[in-house]
Amino acid sequence: MNRAETSKVVQQKPDIPSILPLLPIQEVVIYPFMRLSSLIVGGELWVKMIDDTLLTQKVIALFWYKGQQNEELDLLALGKTGTAAQVLGLIRLPDGSLQLHVQGLARVQLGQVNQTEPYPLASVQVFNERVESSVELEGLARSALGLLQEVVNLAPYLSSELVSAATKVKEPGTLADCIAATLGLKLEEQQQILDTLDVTERLRQIVSILNREKEILTVGQKAQKEMAQAQREYVLRQQLETIRHELGEQNEQEAEIDELRQKLAATELPEEVYKEAERELKRLAQMLPAAAEYTMVRTYLDWLLSLPWQISTEDLLDLTRARWVLDEDHYNLDKVKQRILEYLAVRKLKPEAKGPILCFVGPPGVGKTSLGQSIARALGRKFVRFSLGGMRDEAEIRGHRRTYIGALPGRIIQQLRRAESNNPVFMLDEVDKLTVGFQGDPAAALLEVLDPEQNHAFLDHYLDLPFDLRKVMFICTANLTDTIPPALLDRMEVLELPGYTEDEKLHIARRYLIPRQIDESGLQAEQLTINEAVLQRLIREYTREAGVRNLERQIGSVCRKIACRVATGELGPFTVNANELEELLESPPFRAEVHLGKDECGVATGLAWTPTGGDLLLIETALVPGKGNLTLTGHLGKVMQESAKAALTYARSKAGELEMPEEFHKKYDVHIHVPAGAIPKDGPSAGITLATALISALTKRPAYKRVAMTGEITLRGRVLAVGGIKEKILAAQRAGVRTVILPKENERDLKEVPTSAREQLHFVLVEHMDEVLPTALYPVGQGDSLTVGSS
């Protein structure tokens, strides 16, 4: 409606009657001591009220009204607090309405409505402010004046005279009202200030409002400056463009577009890719360099033109050379080397053959990653790798769509760009350690990458164009296959890399590890000699692993100790023997052989597979008086617990035949324990060992400690095949075991066992538990002097 034109403080005011005419106003909130000369009043009812008022007291009550003016007055739509105002004068307008000149006097609150016809009269409660000065009030008043000065400086639409007028106001409450009336606040905020009767709280609200206005004006001024700067730069660029055009020079954008055109013409691209690149180039030429999309399109074109769509390296198909390279870099691993040679032979006979998708599975440190590098060298191809361990975002494989800011292709396309070839050896490390997150399943994205029937048109989300991956030789590595999704595992050719034997570790150390560590320690080959006895002790007593990573670490430690001697002036050459190891290194953490001890009743030797190779399990059984309960300890998994129950049932079925105590299952509790209780153990392969230990305890026939066994047992006593035979046999060889009992079905796995182990150990192949006991237990009567659990 009409805004306050000025705000002045009056020194004297008339008495305010207790009953006043009630005038609702909609477009302004009037404060005490505020003068308004343009308050328009229309309608016969309200004109009559003003005329009657001028004849008597000349004071009316003004309340902000939120309802509709032409409807019946709704008292609930009135503001909580109003202002008693004196009518100083009026002007009658041609349409019959009045223009009032009013002066605010004091805050009033509505009491009882005494009259509604012809116009409302109401009792009011008048609030005259009497405020005692305080430090807080003075501080708030000064803060408000300072902030008002800053707001006026920032707002060009506010007059500087407002600060001068506000400075002359002495009363804190009036100062708050004066500032609220001049800031052009929303009517709801103005009414909130009017409703606040406590002067201290009112000033706090004013300070808060001024701080907010200051922040808004500061941000607006900054944005205005930035817009002005951008507009200025635009004008200058246009002027520069005109000047260059007049001089016949080419601008930067045109030069960039021409460079991209030349690159597009010189790059050999598939037809679909060429059309897309040409279309994007036309779009780029029509854009302004300052446009946000310009950089996005420019980056996309860079990716299209830098990828090796049809660039391949030439394979070296000399099988003799390839075999020599593979043998030079890695000892043994004949199965893997043979597979690579087969691929080369096929490529030689059929050049368009698809690249194989291999998966090397084996414990840490057996050379899976380095083998990939060796294969690339043998083939004469580029080598790229990236680790999948911990990856949980599907976009890491397929890339992000270009709608996202900072989008990039996936890691597959990125690595191919780095290789500058579309047929590298591409290693996907730790494929068994992929995880699923809310961003998607990366293993599912790999299904297309590793499927020869699909990867000829691999679609990266960023490129949105098919890329042919058929020429890429993908090699995945994993420690276990259990965690690889079956659909992904089905697409790969799995080649197992088992742990090394002691003889193999000796060859690897002499041929690769010692020369490399001598060189990395800054020594010369002739300065240090490490004899075979030292290597054997390092392998047996300082490391216990399937690979050679820790062995190389220990050799490196020995070389550094010798390097310290050379650096301090000692003369070489140095020869390290087995007796010096404890001086150079700490005490050995392992024993050369597992301490099997004497043969006992109720203790049998089992064989186990672990990710780092094979190991021995000494399974203990004890009988105690009880009611036939079975107790299993040693951190056993569910499958192993079930094997123990099956072994107990088998033993009960043979109680009479094996001369066990009568009704032992009612008189004794059976406790089976597998030592190293902190290490989780599971699987069915300890079945026959559990049965042997149990029967040994029940029959009081000692079990031979140097007879180790592995195999699953059924309720009928049948012995079923198990896995990890090579690793288990090597563990038995290391521990000094003489005889190994294996399932008959595992006879074919003995071909994988090194010749040295086959010659050193005696193997007993069994199909039933009845064949195990004669080999594993003392003959009847020979163990009478030994008790259960005694040594």
Short mmCIF file of N, CA and C in Angstrom, two decimals, residues 265-322:
data_model
loop_
_atom_site.label_atom_id
_atom_site.label_comp_id
_atom_site.label_asym_id
_atom_site.label_seq_id
_atom_site.Cartn_x
_atom_site.Cartn_y
_atom_site.Cartn_z
N ALA A 265 41.73 -36.33 -39.26
CA ALA A 265 42.01 -36.83 -40.61
C ALA A 265 43.19 -37.81 -40.61
N ALA A 266 44.15 -37.59 -39.69
CA ALA A 266 45.34 -38.43 -39.67
C ALA A 266 45.17 -39.70 -38.86
N THR A 267 44.11 -39.75 -38.03
CA THR A 267 43.92 -40.91 -37.15
C THR A 267 43.01 -41.93 -37.83
N GLU A 268 43.43 -43.18 -37.76
CA GLU A 268 42.63 -44.25 -38.35
C GLU A 268 41.60 -44.71 -37.33
N LEU A 269 40.34 -44.45 -37.62
CA LEU A 269 39.26 -44.74 -36.68
C LEU A 269 38.21 -45.63 -37.33
N PRO A 270 37.49 -46.43 -36.54
CA PRO A 270 36.34 -47.15 -37.09
C PRO A 270 35.29 -46.14 -37.58
N GLU A 271 34.48 -46.56 -38.53
CA GLU A 271 33.52 -45.64 -39.16
C GLU A 271 32.59 -45.00 -38.14
N GLU A 272 32.08 -45.78 -37.23
CA GLU A 272 31.14 -45.24 -36.22
C GLU A 272 31.82 -44.21 -35.34
N VAL A 273 33.06 -44.48 -34.95
CA VAL A 273 33.80 -43.54 -34.11
C VAL A 273 34.10 -42.27 -34.89
N TYR A 274 34.46 -42.41 -36.17
CA TYR A 274 34.78 -41.25 -36.99
C TYR A 274 33.56 -40.33 -37.12
N LYS A 275 32.40 -40.90 -37.36
CA LYS A 275 31.18 -40.08 -37.49
C LYS A 275 30.88 -39.33 -36.20
N GLU A 276 31.04 -40.01 -35.08
CA GLU A 276 30.76 -39.37 -33.79
C GLU A 276 31.76 -38.24 -33.53
N ALA A 277 33.05 -38.49 -33.83
CA ALA A 277 34.07 -37.46 -33.62
C ALA A 277 33.81 -36.26 -34.52
N GLU A 278 33.41 -36.50 -35.76
CA GLU A 278 33.12 -35.41 -36.69
C GLU A 278 31.92 -34.59 -36.20
N ARG A 279 30.90 -35.27 -35.69
CA ARG A 279 29.71 -34.57 -35.19
C ARG A 279 30.05 -33.70 -33.98
N GLU A 280 30.84 -34.25 -33.06
CA GLU A 280 31.22 -33.49 -31.87
C GLU A 280 32.12 -32.32 -32.24
N LEU A 281 32.96 -32.49 -33.27
CA LEU A 281 33.84 -31.41 -33.71
C LEU A 281 33.02 -30.25 -34.29
N LYS A 282 31.97 -30.56 -35.03
CA LYS A 282 31.09 -29.50 -35.55
C LYS A 282 30.40 -28.76 -34.42
N ARG A 283 29.96 -29.50 -33.42
CA ARG A 283 29.34 -28.86 -32.26
C ARG A 283 30.32 -27.93 -31.56
N LEU A 284 31.58 -28.41 -31.42
CA LEU A 284 32.59 -27.62 -30.75
C LEU A 284 32.87 -26.31 -31.49
N ALA A 285 32.88 -26.37 -32.82
CA ALA A 285 33.16 -25.17 -33.61
C ALA A 285 32.09 -24.11 -33.45
N GLN A 286 30.87 -24.51 -33.08
CA GLN A 286 29.78 -23.56 -32.94
C GLN A 286 29.64 -23.01 -31.52
N MET A 287 30.45 -23.54 -30.59
CA MET A 287 30.35 -23.10 -29.20
C MET A 287 31.30 -21.95 -28.91
N LEU A 288 30.95 -21.16 -27.89
CA LEU A 288 31.86 -20.15 -27.38
C LEU A 288 32.85 -20.82 -26.43
N PRO A 289 34.12 -20.44 -26.47
CA PRO A 289 35.11 -21.07 -25.56
C PRO A 289 34.75 -20.91 -24.09
N ALA A 290 33.99 -19.85 -23.77
CA ALA A 290 33.63 -19.63 -22.36
C ALA A 290 32.49 -20.53 -21.91
N ALA A 291 31.82 -21.21 -22.83
CA ALA A 291 30.70 -22.07 -22.46
C ALA A 291 31.18 -23.26 -21.64
N ALA A 292 30.36 -23.65 -20.66
CA ALA A 292 30.74 -24.75 -19.77
C ALA A 292 30.92 -26.06 -20.53
N GLU A 293 30.12 -26.27 -21.58
CA GLU A 293 30.15 -27.53 -22.32
C GLU A 293 31.35 -27.61 -23.27
N TYR A 294 31.97 -26.47 -23.55
CA TYR A 294 33.09 -26.45 -24.50
C TYR A 294 34.23 -27.36 -24.01
N THR A 295 34.61 -27.19 -22.76
CA THR A 295 35.71 -28.00 -22.21
C THR A 295 35.34 -29.47 -22.19
N MET A 296 34.06 -29.77 -21.89
CA MET A 296 33.60 -31.15 -21.83
C MET A 296 33.74 -31.83 -23.20
N VAL A 297 33.28 -31.14 -24.26
CA VAL A 297 33.35 -31.70 -25.61
C VAL A 297 34.80 -31.81 -26.05
N ARG A 298 35.61 -30.81 -25.69
CA ARG A 298 37.03 -30.82 -26.07
C ARG A 298 37.74 -32.02 -25.44
N THR A 299 37.46 -32.30 -24.16
CA THR A 299 38.06 -33.45 -23.48
C THR A 299 37.60 -34.76 -24.12
N TYR A 300 36.33 -34.84 -24.45
CA TYR A 300 35.79 -36.05 -25.08
C TYR A 300 36.49 -36.34 -26.41
N LEU A 301 36.69 -35.28 -27.21
CA LEU A 301 37.38 -35.46 -28.49
C LEU A 301 38.83 -35.90 -28.28
N ASP A 302 39.47 -35.35 -27.26
CA ASP A 302 40.84 -35.78 -26.95
C ASP A 302 40.90 -37.28 -26.68
N TRP A 303 39.92 -37.78 -25.91
CA TRP A 303 39.89 -39.21 -25.62
C TRP A 303 39.64 -40.03 -26.88
N LEU A 304 38.70 -39.60 -27.70
CA LEU A 304 38.41 -40.35 -28.92
C LEU A 304 39.64 -40.44 -29.83
N LEU A 305 40.38 -39.35 -29.93
CA LEU A 305 41.49 -39.29 -30.89
C LEU A 305 42.78 -39.88 -30.32
N SER A 306 42.82 -40.13 -29.01
CA SER A 306 44.07 -40.64 -28.43
C SER A 306 44.01 -42.14 -28.12
N LEU A 307 42.84 -42.76 -28.29
CA LEU A 307 42.74 -44.20 -28.02
C LEU A 307 43.26 -45.04 -29.19
N PRO A 308 43.86 -46.18 -28.89
CA PRO A 308 44.41 -47.04 -29.96
C PRO A 308 43.31 -47.92 -30.58
N TRP A 309 42.39 -47.31 -31.30
CA TRP A 309 41.27 -48.06 -31.88
C TRP A 309 41.76 -49.17 -32.81
N GLN A 310 42.75 -48.83 -33.63
CA GLN A 310 43.24 -49.82 -34.60
C GLN A 310 44.76 -49.91 -34.62
N ILE A 311 45.36 -49.62 -33.46
CA ILE A 311 46.82 -49.68 -33.35
C ILE A 311 47.19 -50.93 -32.55
N SER A 312 47.97 -51.81 -33.14
CA SER A 312 48.38 -53.05 -32.47
C SER A 312 49.88 -53.21 -32.58
N THR A 313 50.46 -53.86 -31.56
CA THR A 313 51.88 -54.21 -31.66
C THR A 313 51.98 -55.59 -32.31
N GLU A 314 53.07 -55.83 -32.95
CA GLU A 314 53.26 -57.10 -33.66
C GLU A 314 53.76 -58.16 -32.69
N ASP A 315 53.06 -59.30 -32.66
CA ASP A 315 53.46 -60.38 -31.76
C ASP A 315 54.74 -61.05 -32.25
N LEU A 316 55.59 -61.40 -31.27
CA LEU A 316 56.79 -62.18 -31.56
C LEU A 316 56.40 -63.66 -31.44
N LEU A 317 56.27 -64.32 -32.58
CA LEU A 317 55.72 -65.68 -32.60
C LEU A 317 56.79 -66.76 -32.62
N ASP A 318 57.99 -66.40 -32.20
CA ASP A 318 59.09 -67.38 -32.11
C ASP A 318 58.94 -68.17 -30.81
N LEU A 319 58.51 -69.40 -30.90
CA LEU A 319 58.25 -70.19 -29.70
C LEU A 319 59.52 -70.48 -28.90
N THR A 320 60.64 -70.66 -29.60
CA THR A 320 61.91 -70.95 -28.90
C THR A 320 62.33 -69.76 -28.06
N ARG A 321 62.22 -68.56 -28.66
CA ARG A 321 62.58 -67.34 -27.92
C ARG A 321 61.64 -67.13 -26.73
N ALA A 322 60.34 -67.36 -26.97
CA ALA A 322 59.37 -67.17 -25.89
C ALA A 322 59.67 -68.10 -24.72
#
